[in-house]
DNA sequence: TTATCATGTGAATACGTATTCACGCGGTTG
DNA sequence: CAACCGCGTGAATACGTATTCACATGATAA
C-alpha cells in the first residue's frame, strides 16, 4: 500500500513522532537519528500525505485565484493567462500550489467565495475584481480569511483591505496627454461596461487628461472582448464627427478597434491614433506596434502573492494596505504619425 | 470557532455519524431526523471541512492540469487560456476544482509528477504533452494513478493509456492540400522544435499533403512563441527561393510570420499564403482572417475531463483508449487570393 | 409465544500527521 | 549528595470526517 510515517518509523527504529520532527526540520533531533530516518525516507520514496497534514496543520498549501469571466464568454484575453503564468513563477519553489476558480454571475461568485471560505479548501485568495462594490469581500474580511485584492478596493475599505493596484487615474491621464501631444485633436475613450472600477478609474483619468475641454460625448461604453469592441468602434468611426484618436480599455479590445478602422480604410496612426492598456504580447502583433500602458504585472503579482503568503503565515507586512504599482507608457507605432 | 458535525449533532440531538449520513445523502435516515439536521445545518451555515473529508475518503476533489511551458517564457499563447477556460466550464457544478501546475524543465516536471503522485494532492491529472517519449508517464501508469493525456501517446502505449487527441497527420495533410489547391506552388512548413510530437505529426501530414514532390527543404524548425517565429520567418522569406505559402505550427507563431511578411512588403495572401493550427481568437485579429485548423478544444476538454472523472470514480468507460477528435479547416482571408 | 430479521441509530474506530505531555538521562548548582 | 534543569525521545492525543460494528426497536414468521 502506501508508505506512511509509521512505516518509516518502524524501519528506522524510531517513533512516528520523530519521523514527523525530522520532516519538519525540528532542530532537536540528533544528527545520527536524523540521518537514519532520512535514509529510510529516500529509500522508500516516501512523500508526506498532504491530506493528513492539511487536517492536522490547518494548512492546505493551496492559493485560490478567483477571476471574473465575461458572461458567456471565455478568457482568451492574454491578461488572464499572463497573470496565471506569473503567479506560477512566484509560487515555483514555494510550498504552495494554485487553484483557479472562475465565476461569471454574481450569485455563483457568492457561492464560490462561501465555499472556499467555509470548506477551507485554500489557505488564501487572490481576487481579481472589477466591479465596484462587492459585499462578498466584506464577508471574507469579517471572517478573517486571508486574501489580497488585485484592483481598487474603493473608498472606505481602502484602509482595511490588502490590495495591489495601479493608479489607473494617473495612467489614463498620462496616456491621454500623450495622445494630445502627439497632435490628435479629438481624443476619444472606449471604456468597458459601466460600473467596472478599472473602467471608471480610467474614465476619470481620461477626463483629467482632457483638462478643460468638454469630452463627455467622446466616451463610449462597450462590453469586453475584441468582437464587441470591433462592432462598437465601427459605429463610432462611421460617424462624421468621429474622434481621430481612441484610448481603449485594454489591448484585446484595441485589436477590435484596429480591425474596425481597417475595415473603413482608416490608416493607423495617420487617420486614427490608438492606445490602450495592459501592454500584452498583442501589442507587438499590430504592424508598427500598439501604444499601451504596461501595468507591470510581474510586480503586481509579486506584491500580491508575497503579501498573501505573509498574511497566511502570520508574518508582519510593511507598507500601506493599498499598494500602487507604477505603470509605464510604452509608445509604439499606433500613436506616432510619420507626417507630424 | 469553526462549526463541525459534532456541533450540528449536538444541536439536532443526534450523533455525528447521523449528520455525516445526512450530508452524504444516505437513504436510511428518517425523514424527520434528516429535516431536523438539515435545518440546523442551514441555520449554522455549516460547510464540510474538505481537509478532513479528504483524509477520510481519500478524495481531494482536485484535478491537476500540468502544462509544459516554453523554457524561460510565458504562456501567452491563447491556447493555454482557452484550455483552462473550457476545463472550468466542464468542472462548474461538479464537485471538482482545478489545480494548475506548470513545468518548464524535464527535471522539474519529474519532480512535479512525483509530488502530485505521492502526496495525493490531486485525484487525477490532465497532461498536456508535447514531447514524444516521456518516462514519467510510465511511472504514473505503473502506480495506477488516474490521468488522461491530451496529445499523442506514441506507439506502443496507445493501447494502455487514456488519451484524447486530434489526428494531426490528417489535419496537416488536409490544410496542405488546401494550400496547393489555392494555387500556391511552393508550400513550406514552419514547424516547432524537433522532438515535439504534435510538430512531428504535422510534418508527417504535410509530407503526405505534398504527395510526391520533394519538400524536405521547405520544412523549417523554430522555437515556440511569435517572436521566434517572426525572426525565423524573416530569414526564410528573405531567401530568393522562398516559399509562396507557409503552413505554421500554431496561430501564435503564424502572427509572427505575418509580421515578418509585412516587414518585407509581402502581401498576404497574394505574395504569401499563411495557414496554421488552433483557430484561436488571434485568427480574427488578422485583417482578412487567418486560415486555421480548429482543434475543437471544447470537445477535447469534455472528452478528456469526462474520462478522467470516470477513471477517478471507477465508472466504466466506453470507447477506445485513444480518442480522436475531428478537426475542422477554417478557411479565411490569408489563403484566399482575390486575383486567382 | 418465541425466534428471526430488517431497520435506523449511536458508539467506536481509522485515516496520517503535528504536537503536547511525560519521562529518562546526563550534567549543573547549591 | 540532593535537587534541579535541559534535552532528546516515545507515548498519547486531536484534527473532522466516513464507515463499520453493535444494539435497540418493532415487525414478521413459525
XYZ file of C-alpha atoms (C1' of nucleotides) in Angstrom:
740
model
C 0.000 0.000 0.000
C 1.029 3.463 0.839
C 4.126 4.358 2.819
C 3.370 6.318 5.971
C 5.445 7.808 8.726
C 4.609 4.705 10.742
C 6.398 2.568 8.210
C 9.378 4.861 8.187
C 9.437 4.815 11.961
C 9.404 1.045 12.105
C 12.193 0.704 9.552
C 14.347 3.289 11.273
C 13.631 2.074 14.785
C 12.218 5.347 15.972
C 8.770 6.641 16.787
C 6.400 8.207 14.304
C 6.710 11.457 16.202
C 10.406 11.545 15.486
C 9.830 10.988 11.796
C 7.450 13.915 11.788
C 10.033 16.002 13.578
C 12.724 15.143 11.096
C 10.428 16.079 8.238
C 9.539 19.416 9.709
C 13.194 20.188 10.299
C 12.996 20.141 14.062
C 16.465 21.079 15.318
C 16.293 18.975 18.436
C 16.677 15.562 16.864
C 20.124 14.001 16.999
C 22.116 14.037 13.807
C 22.607 10.295 13.559
C 18.934 9.627 14.095
C 18.035 12.228 11.573
C 20.374 10.631 9.063
C 18.944 7.218 9.722
C 15.426 8.480 9.163
C 16.366 10.423 6.078
C 17.996 7.359 4.647
C 14.874 5.284 5.077
C 12.771 8.087 3.643
C 14.743 8.300 0.465
C 14.934 4.524 0.183
C 11.211 4.118 0.434
C 10.481 7.109 -1.756
C 8.241 8.418 0.960
C 6.343 11.650 0.443
C 4.105 13.183 3.011
C 0.359 12.811 2.673
C -0.856 16.346 2.191
C -4.392 15.398 3.124
C -3.435 14.309 6.597
C -1.118 17.223 7.021
C -3.844 19.615 5.965
C -6.203 18.261 8.557
C -3.707 18.428 11.329
C -1.906 21.638 10.490
C -4.894 23.590 9.151
C -2.930 24.453 6.044
C -3.718 23.122 2.614
C -0.855 24.690 0.720
C -3.287 25.971 -1.852
C -3.756 29.515 -3.069
C -7.027 30.292 -4.774
C -7.244 32.630 -7.727
C -10.707 33.923 -8.402
C -11.237 35.653 -11.714
C -14.415 37.028 -13.096
C -15.168 35.880 -16.540
C -17.078 37.881 -19.110
C -20.578 36.388 -19.016
C -20.975 33.610 -21.505
C -17.514 34.110 -22.899
C -14.067 32.740 -22.447
C -10.983 34.222 -21.011
C -8.961 34.483 -24.157
C -7.635 37.850 -23.152
C -3.907 37.230 -22.700
C -4.043 39.241 -19.496
C -5.557 36.290 -17.735
C -3.020 33.785 -18.976
C -0.232 36.155 -18.127
C -1.483 36.505 -14.614
C -1.518 32.771 -14.093
C 1.901 32.414 -15.647
C 3.401 34.947 -13.316
C 1.692 33.527 -10.278
C 3.146 30.146 -11.121
C 6.533 31.768 -11.406
C 6.166 33.220 -7.970
C 4.906 30.023 -6.431
C 7.561 27.839 -8.039
C 9.826 26.540 -5.326
C 7.472 27.614 -2.561
C 5.237 25.146 -0.787
C 2.077 26.428 -2.416
C 0.008 25.434 -5.372
C -2.525 27.345 -7.394
C -6.211 26.591 -7.546
C -8.077 28.530 -10.204
C -11.697 29.465 -9.811
C -13.825 31.254 -12.340
C -17.062 32.981 -11.701
C -19.426 34.582 -14.112
C -22.584 35.582 -12.359
C -22.670 37.396 -9.060
C -24.588 34.567 -7.439
C -22.087 31.933 -8.493
C -19.407 34.189 -7.163
C -21.183 34.365 -3.858
C -21.320 30.604 -3.707
C -17.692 30.203 -4.658
C -16.494 32.614 -2.023
C -18.624 30.965 0.561
C -17.476 27.501 -0.289
C -13.845 28.446 -0.434
C -14.157 30.202 2.852
C -16.052 27.616 4.839
C -14.653 24.418 3.412
C -11.131 25.695 3.910
C -10.078 24.338 0.593
C -7.484 27.054 0.165
C -5.295 28.937 2.585
C -5.941 32.272 0.986
C -7.343 34.025 -2.027
C -6.200 36.341 -4.735
C -9.165 38.256 -6.020
C -9.155 39.957 -9.370
C -12.046 42.297 -9.032
C -13.593 44.601 -11.476
C -16.922 45.578 -10.027
C -17.010 48.489 -7.692
C -18.910 47.409 -4.614
C -18.750 43.847 -3.621
C -20.412 42.702 -0.456
C -18.801 39.307 -0.646
C -15.447 40.808 0.064
C -16.812 42.160 3.287
C -17.725 38.663 4.333
C -14.259 37.353 3.719
C -12.953 40.222 5.724
C -15.395 39.684 8.565
C -14.371 36.054 8.817
C -10.714 36.961 8.894
C -9.971 34.958 5.807
C -6.616 35.796 4.186
C -6.978 37.491 0.831
C -5.410 40.131 -1.325
C -7.265 42.152 -3.867
C -5.768 42.965 -7.231
C -7.739 46.049 -8.070
C -9.333 49.019 -6.415
C -10.986 48.446 -3.035
C -12.908 51.726 -3.391
C -13.315 54.329 -0.721
C -13.846 53.369 2.863
C -12.348 49.928 2.590
C -9.026 51.239 1.446
C -7.550 51.235 4.886
C -8.685 47.789 5.952
C -8.121 45.658 2.896
C -4.807 44.490 1.499
C -4.807 45.426 -2.137
C -2.462 45.886 -5.054
C -3.377 48.100 -7.924
C -2.138 50.547 -10.490
C -3.001 54.178 -10.368
C -5.413 53.898 -13.229
C -6.456 57.507 -12.998
C -2.923 58.744 -13.395
C -2.112 56.210 -16.081
C -5.124 57.191 -18.141
C -4.338 60.850 -17.696
C -0.790 60.297 -18.877
C -1.690 58.354 -21.971
C -4.432 60.831 -22.821
C -1.918 63.647 -22.644
C 0.416 61.640 -24.808
C -2.265 61.361 -27.459
C -2.954 65.085 -27.373
C 0.714 65.910 -27.531
C 1.031 63.602 -30.492
C -1.227 66.028 -32.291
C -4.592 64.353 -32.095
C -7.442 66.842 -31.832
C -10.394 64.727 -30.844
C -9.232 62.074 -28.448
C -11.987 59.642 -27.528
C -12.273 56.869 -24.996
C -13.663 53.406 -25.493
C -14.380 52.217 -21.979
C -15.787 48.984 -20.597
C -19.243 48.334 -19.212
C -20.474 50.821 -16.632
C -19.789 50.061 -13.010
C -16.470 48.361 -13.587
C -13.993 50.028 -11.297
C -10.984 49.811 -13.540
C -13.004 51.347 -16.347
C -14.407 54.094 -14.164
C -10.948 54.965 -12.903
C -9.623 55.280 -16.415
C -12.558 57.417 -17.460
C -11.705 59.753 -14.627
C -8.066 59.884 -15.678
C -9.055 60.479 -19.268
C -11.176 63.453 -18.166
C -8.260 64.877 -16.280
C -6.061 64.412 -19.295
C -8.575 66.300 -21.420
C -8.304 69.160 -18.940
C -10.918 71.730 -19.587
C -12.248 70.584 -22.893
C -15.682 69.082 -22.748
C -15.283 65.440 -23.608
C -18.332 63.609 -22.325
C -19.585 62.904 -25.816
C -16.271 61.292 -26.666
C -16.678 58.487 -24.150
C -18.262 55.221 -25.229
C -19.047 52.105 -23.268
C -18.718 48.634 -24.617
C -18.635 45.029 -23.436
C -15.342 43.221 -23.019
C -13.840 41.224 -25.832
C -12.481 42.309 -29.152
C -15.557 41.448 -31.164
C -17.786 43.752 -29.155
C -15.100 46.418 -29.381
C -14.858 45.982 -33.114
C -18.572 46.475 -33.600
C -18.785 49.449 -31.289
C -15.748 51.024 -32.901
C -17.303 50.544 -36.330
C -20.256 52.624 -35.252
C -18.067 55.255 -33.675
C -15.816 55.618 -36.682
C -18.657 55.752 -39.145
C -19.854 58.956 -37.560
C -18.606 62.060 -39.427
C -17.630 63.718 -36.172
C -15.582 60.729 -35.212
C -12.576 61.008 -32.945
C -9.138 61.000 -34.523
C -7.697 59.002 -31.666
C -9.111 56.362 -29.360
C -7.916 55.336 -25.978
C -9.163 51.808 -25.401
C -9.705 49.946 -22.144
C -7.397 47.071 -22.996
C -5.262 45.622 -25.776
C -7.691 42.933 -26.652
C -10.421 45.449 -27.292
C -7.926 47.689 -29.056
C -7.320 44.967 -31.600
C -11.016 45.143 -32.360
C -10.688 48.868 -32.902
C -7.796 48.259 -35.265
C -9.945 45.889 -37.268
C -12.826 48.330 -37.416
C -10.509 51.098 -38.582
C -9.029 48.933 -41.291
C -12.480 47.931 -42.390
C -13.254 51.576 -43.100
C -9.986 52.260 -44.792
C -8.630 54.347 -41.963
C -4.878 54.235 -41.585
C -3.331 53.909 -38.133
C -1.786 56.102 -36.838
C -2.353 58.733 -39.521
C -6.151 58.748 -39.583
C -6.670 57.274 -36.167
C -4.403 57.056 -33.176
C -4.909 54.027 -30.936
C -3.624 53.434 -27.443
C -4.681 51.041 -24.739
C -3.785 49.273 -21.523
C -2.045 46.049 -20.487
C 0.942 46.014 -22.831
C 0.327 42.389 -23.634
C 2.015 40.478 -26.413
C -0.842 41.539 -28.658
C 0.779 44.966 -28.899
C 3.588 43.568 -30.964
C 1.186 41.835 -33.282
C -0.009 45.097 -34.703
C 2.209 46.092 -37.598
C 4.042 49.066 -36.186
C 3.156 48.236 -32.639
C 0.316 49.255 -30.389
C 0.928 52.006 -27.853
C -0.075 50.652 -24.481
C 0.274 51.216 -20.774
C 2.227 48.478 -19.071
C 0.617 47.530 -15.774
C 3.755 45.807 -14.643
C 2.016 42.541 -13.994
C 5.100 40.745 -12.714
C 5.434 43.255 -9.939
C 1.721 43.252 -9.202
C 1.811 39.506 -8.848
C 4.953 39.501 -6.763
C 3.500 42.042 -4.413
C 0.086 40.454 -4.150
C 1.363 36.921 -3.694
C 4.105 37.981 -1.343
C 1.623 39.716 0.878
C -0.849 36.917 0.760
C 1.737 34.419 1.917
C 2.751 36.744 4.698
C -0.834 37.053 5.848
C -1.276 33.308 5.717
C 1.919 32.707 7.613
C 1.204 35.443 10.113
C 4.286 37.396 9.306
C 4.467 41.169 9.540
C 3.862 43.240 6.432
C 5.461 46.586 5.944
C 3.997 49.249 3.761
C 0.498 50.555 3.220
C -2.573 48.407 2.858
C -3.093 49.708 -0.628
C -0.018 49.255 -2.791
C 0.221 51.182 -6.009
C 2.407 49.654 -8.693
C 3.756 52.204 -11.153
C 2.682 51.927 -14.754
C 4.744 52.651 -17.801
C 3.633 54.144 -21.064
C 5.011 52.138 -23.955
C 4.814 54.277 -27.042
C 4.677 52.396 -30.325
C 3.640 52.921 -33.878
C -0.084 53.279 -33.342
C 0.336 56.790 -31.963
C 3.406 58.047 -33.796
C 2.457 59.622 -37.078
C 5.222 59.823 -39.560
C 3.994 63.071 -41.066
C 3.632 65.141 -37.945
C -14.639 28.824 16.308
C -15.469 26.550 13.479
C -18.729 24.620 13.140
C -18.230 20.879 12.859
C -20.522 17.919 12.501
C -20.213 17.482 16.253
C -21.821 20.846 16.788
C -24.580 20.078 14.345
C -25.149 16.766 16.055
C -25.427 18.367 19.464
C -27.866 20.999 18.277
C -30.022 18.490 16.468
C -29.886 15.868 19.195
C -28.369 13.203 17.005
C -24.971 11.613 16.672
C -22.176 12.894 14.498
C -22.484 9.765 12.416
C -26.033 10.661 11.530
C -25.021 14.133 10.458
C -22.431 12.601 8.178
C -25.061 10.278 6.785
C -27.449 13.097 6.101
C -24.744 15.003 4.294
C -23.808 12.103 2.101
C -27.439 11.523 1.230
C -27.737 8.170 2.961
C -31.229 6.911 2.230
C -31.646 5.117 5.528
C -32.087 8.111 7.781
C -35.624 9.009 8.779
C -37.174 11.980 7.059
C -37.915 13.953 10.189
C -34.409 13.484 11.518
C -32.974 14.454 8.189
C -35.090 17.580 8.178
C -34.039 18.445 11.698
C -30.387 18.067 10.795
C -30.740 19.997 7.573
C -32.410 22.807 9.445
C -29.557 23.100 11.882
C -27.062 22.910 9.037
C -28.561 25.806 7.180
C -29.019 27.792 10.382
C -25.405 27.441 11.340
C -24.136 27.958 7.818
C -22.197 24.757 8.142
C -19.975 23.612 5.306
C -17.998 20.421 5.378
C -14.286 20.579 6.076
C -12.727 19.317 2.890
C -9.440 18.600 4.611
C -10.955 16.092 6.967
C -13.053 14.598 4.250
C -10.026 14.227 2.033
C -8.159 12.337 4.692
C -11.003 10.024 5.418
C -12.396 9.472 1.954
C -9.107 9.539 0.038
C -10.522 12.078 -2.373
C -9.387 15.654 -2.569
C -11.805 16.879 -5.204
C -8.922 18.387 -7.115
C -7.993 17.848 -10.731
C -4.446 18.728 -11.692
C -3.606 20.296 -15.025
C 0.029 20.010 -15.979
C 1.169 22.141 -18.868
C 4.627 22.468 -20.244
C 5.768 25.972 -20.621
C 8.216 27.194 -23.221
C 11.514 27.458 -21.345
C 12.009 30.884 -19.876
C 8.839 32.211 -21.417
C 5.266 32.721 -20.500
C 2.149 31.066 -21.645
C 0.660 33.940 -23.529
C -0.497 31.659 -26.276
C -4.288 31.874 -26.059
C -4.446 28.128 -26.462
C -3.486 27.725 -22.857
C -6.041 30.188 -21.510
C -8.687 28.616 -23.663
C -7.934 25.223 -22.283
C -8.313 26.410 -18.716
C -11.488 28.265 -19.557
C -13.065 25.193 -21.030
C -11.956 22.977 -18.212
C -13.559 25.348 -15.759
C -16.726 25.192 -17.804
C -16.723 21.454 -17.565
C -15.993 21.393 -13.870
C -18.574 24.030 -12.995
C -21.305 22.379 -10.987
C -19.282 19.246 -10.411
C -17.556 18.560 -7.120
C -14.115 19.161 -8.516
C -11.722 22.050 -8.625
C -8.768 22.775 -10.841
C -5.183 22.933 -9.703
C -2.792 24.263 -12.322
C 0.804 23.175 -12.473
C 3.433 24.424 -14.843
C 6.672 22.789 -15.671
C 9.492 24.012 -17.796
C 12.458 21.725 -17.498
C 12.217 17.982 -17.677
C 13.625 17.623 -14.188
C 11.087 19.947 -12.653
C 8.450 18.005 -14.466
C 9.747 14.837 -12.949
C 9.527 16.387 -9.507
C 6.036 17.726 -10.077
C 4.700 14.411 -11.262
C 6.300 12.661 -8.371
C 4.966 15.066 -5.807
C 1.484 15.084 -7.227
C 1.501 11.341 -7.334
C 2.851 10.586 -3.880
C 1.407 13.399 -1.852
C -2.017 12.710 -3.271
C -2.715 16.344 -3.646
C -4.983 15.742 -6.611
C -7.326 12.931 -7.556
C -6.169 12.821 -11.123
C -4.199 14.587 -13.796
C -4.744 16.070 -17.178
C -1.468 16.086 -19.026
C -0.839 18.302 -21.986
C 2.156 16.681 -23.502
C 4.256 17.656 -26.391
C 7.411 15.635 -26.138
C 7.409 12.271 -27.720
C 8.720 9.838 -25.170
C 8.134 10.568 -21.592
C 9.234 8.129 -18.965
C 7.354 9.981 -16.264
C 4.088 8.965 -17.781
C 5.093 5.390 -17.398
C 5.534 5.928 -13.686
C 2.084 7.370 -13.289
C 0.770 4.419 -15.171
C 2.732 1.920 -13.111
C 1.356 3.398 -9.910
C -2.168 3.256 -11.215
C -2.660 6.970 -10.864
C -5.655 8.338 -12.783
C -4.670 10.520 -15.696
C -5.675 11.412 -19.206
C -3.301 12.611 -21.848
C -4.212 15.363 -24.226
C -1.876 14.564 -27.055
C -0.293 11.625 -28.769
C 0.799 8.728 -26.554
C 3.035 7.391 -29.358
C 3.239 3.823 -30.477
C 3.193 1.007 -28.021
C 1.453 2.904 -25.270
C -1.539 3.655 -27.403
C -3.490 0.738 -26.124
C -2.824 1.226 -22.438
C -3.132 4.947 -21.941
C -6.289 7.006 -21.967
C -5.693 9.826 -24.364
C -7.524 12.438 -26.384
C -6.004 13.915 -29.468
C -6.618 15.220 -32.929
C -5.473 13.425 -35.987
C -2.679 15.859 -36.617
C -1.359 13.954 -39.572
C -4.660 14.088 -41.377
C -5.289 17.694 -40.386
C -1.913 18.804 -41.718
C -2.430 16.838 -44.888
C -5.794 18.486 -45.447
C -4.609 22.014 -44.908
C -1.565 21.404 -47.080
C -3.784 20.227 -49.862
C -5.949 23.272 -49.360
C -2.920 25.496 -49.857
C -1.930 23.713 -53.032
C -5.434 23.835 -54.387
C -5.491 27.540 -53.647
C -2.778 27.835 -56.248
C 0.348 28.077 -54.155
C 3.338 26.475 -55.841
C 5.908 26.251 -53.078
C 4.151 25.400 -49.872
C 6.506 25.384 -46.905
C 6.147 24.352 -43.297
C 7.270 26.225 -40.219
C 7.328 23.542 -37.546
C 8.202 23.618 -33.862
C 11.347 22.344 -32.171
C 12.400 18.844 -33.095
C 11.095 16.020 -30.973
C 7.752 17.599 -30.214
C 5.117 15.052 -31.076
C 2.484 17.435 -32.292
C 5.032 19.053 -34.548
C 6.329 15.768 -35.861
C 2.812 14.577 -36.611
C 2.074 17.694 -38.584
C 5.312 17.387 -40.506
C 4.259 13.913 -41.498
C 0.851 15.143 -42.612
C 2.441 17.948 -44.556
C 4.624 15.464 -46.384
C 1.594 13.415 -47.274
C -0.159 16.534 -48.498
C 2.811 17.329 -50.701
C 2.421 13.880 -52.216
C 5.324 13.059 -54.385
C 7.030 16.376 -54.594
C 10.260 16.587 -52.686
C 9.680 19.018 -49.891
C 12.299 18.391 -47.245
C 13.995 21.699 -47.933
C 10.723 23.504 -47.355
C 10.488 22.480 -43.701
C 11.917 24.732 -41.030
C 12.098 24.302 -37.290
C 11.655 27.084 -34.836
C 11.065 27.644 -31.134
C 7.596 28.384 -29.827
C 6.359 31.920 -29.495
C 5.630 34.523 -32.081
C 8.898 36.414 -31.719
C 10.979 33.386 -32.573
C 8.626 32.653 -35.442
C 8.919 36.204 -36.708
C 12.685 36.048 -36.792
C 12.815 32.650 -38.403
C 10.230 33.670 -40.968
C 12.222 36.783 -41.768
C 15.162 34.610 -42.716
C 13.009 32.254 -44.696
C 11.287 34.981 -46.660
C 14.472 36.847 -47.417
C 15.703 33.909 -49.412
C 15.028 34.319 -53.150
C 13.751 30.754 -53.389
C 11.305 31.424 -50.625
C 8.020 29.558 -50.345
C 4.880 31.299 -51.550
C 2.846 29.768 -48.745
C 3.635 28.759 -45.195
C 1.840 26.322 -43.006
C 2.668 27.261 -39.417
C 2.528 25.140 -36.295
C 0.119 27.401 -34.447
C -1.680 30.728 -34.661
C 0.600 32.478 -32.287
C 3.616 31.665 -34.400
C 1.635 32.479 -37.521
C 1.165 36.010 -36.264
C 4.940 36.234 -36.192
C 5.047 35.102 -39.795
C 2.502 37.757 -40.693
C 4.710 40.403 -39.124
C 7.792 39.159 -40.943
C 5.946 39.189 -44.248
C 4.695 42.715 -43.713
C 8.173 43.801 -42.764
C 9.356 42.741 -46.187
C 6.457 44.242 -48.034
C 4.900 40.936 -48.874
C 1.139 40.997 -49.170
C -0.933 38.228 -47.639
C -2.435 36.229 -49.235
C -1.242 37.396 -52.665
C 2.513 37.072 -52.155
C 2.359 34.640 -49.294
C -0.344 32.309 -48.127
C -0.473 31.610 -44.413
C -2.320 28.877 -42.578
C -1.914 27.439 -39.128
C -3.452 25.452 -36.307
C -5.622 26.138 -33.240
C -8.206 28.521 -34.671
C -7.805 30.793 -31.693
C -9.216 34.279 -31.437
C -5.969 35.524 -32.939
C -7.201 34.373 -36.320
C -9.795 37.096 -36.391
C -7.241 39.706 -35.475
C -5.543 39.411 -38.816
C -7.197 41.733 -41.290
C -8.938 39.339 -43.597
C -8.687 36.477 -41.192
C -6.151 33.739 -40.719
C -6.880 30.319 -42.154
C -6.521 27.821 -39.358
C -7.385 24.308 -38.311
C -9.806 24.196 -35.413
C -8.826 21.532 -32.916
C -12.241 21.576 -31.345
C -10.920 22.296 -27.906
C -14.308 22.227 -26.197
C -14.818 18.675 -27.284
C -11.274 17.687 -26.422
C -11.749 19.053 -22.936
C -15.152 17.479 -22.483
C -13.831 14.126 -23.540
C -10.645 14.290 -21.501
C -12.283 15.566 -18.339
C -15.238 13.264 -18.648
C -12.959 10.287 -18.899
C -10.749 11.402 -16.085
C -13.689 11.716 -13.716
C -14.887 8.295 -14.752
C -11.491 6.834 -14.018
C -11.355 8.563 -10.665
C -14.817 7.427 -9.748
C -14.256 3.918 -11.017
C -17.000 4.043 -13.549
C -16.867 2.185 -16.827
C -15.677 3.961 -19.942
C -16.892 3.058 -23.351
C -14.892 3.707 -26.464
C -11.272 3.275 -27.396
C -8.348 4.269 -25.204
C -7.233 6.723 -27.797
C -9.960 9.148 -28.756
C -9.558 11.180 -31.914
C -11.445 14.450 -32.028
C -12.185 15.636 -35.551
C -10.603 18.861 -36.716
C -12.104 21.447 -38.978
C -10.374 23.579 -41.542
C -11.473 27.175 -41.194
C -10.616 28.956 -44.406
C -10.160 32.692 -44.118
C -8.541 35.520 -45.975
C -4.925 34.537 -45.505
C -5.239 31.789 -48.104
C -7.852 33.165 -50.462
C -6.265 35.299 -53.145
C -8.589 37.705 -54.765
C -6.847 37.509 -58.111
C -6.786 33.781 -58.614
C -45.411 -17.023 22.232
C -40.704 -17.101 20.644
C -37.268 -16.785 17.260
C -35.724 -14.303 13.204
C -34.922 -10.373 10.772
C -34.886 -5.759 8.764
C -34.108 -1.102 10.004
C -32.364 3.097 11.921
C -29.248 4.992 15.087
C -25.205 5.732 18.231
C -20.665 4.272 19.715
C -16.321 3.315 18.298
C -12.686 3.426 15.135
C -9.397 4.699 11.445
C -7.386 7.891 8.126
C -1.884 10.065 8.649
C 0.034 13.751 10.667
C 1.636 17.533 14.192
C 2.064 18.499 18.794
C 1.665 18.155 23.726
C 2.848 15.626 27.607
C 5.644 12.614 30.256
C 9.846 10.512 31.113
C 14.684 9.209 31.479
C 19.206 10.641 31.363
C 23.369 13.370 31.942
C 25.073 17.412 33.753
C 24.992 21.572 36.739
C 24.300 24.022 41.083
C 23.865 24.724 45.979
C 24.892 14.494 47.790
C 20.350 16.195 46.675
C 17.626 18.944 43.997
C 17.148 20.753 39.643
C 17.313 21.628 34.752
C 17.852 20.994 29.697
C 17.497 17.914 26.179
C 16.004 14.241 23.187
C 12.664 10.801 22.544
C 8.338 7.940 22.704
C 3.543 7.635 24.041
C -0.676 9.665 23.673
C -3.872 12.678 21.695
C -6.533 15.617 18.469
C -7.799 17.295 13.893
C -13.114 16.321 11.444
C -14.966 13.018 8.799
C -16.739 8.307 6.822
C -17.713 3.856 7.956
C -18.041 -0.387 10.491
C -19.934 -2.569 14.274
C -23.192 -3.232 17.804
C -27.593 -2.637 19.549
C -32.473 -1.437 20.317
C -36.815 -1.479 18.342
C -40.581 -3.217 16.005
C -42.308 -6.342 12.625
C -42.798 -10.908 10.735
C -42.889 -15.939 10.665
C -43.040 -20.402 12.830
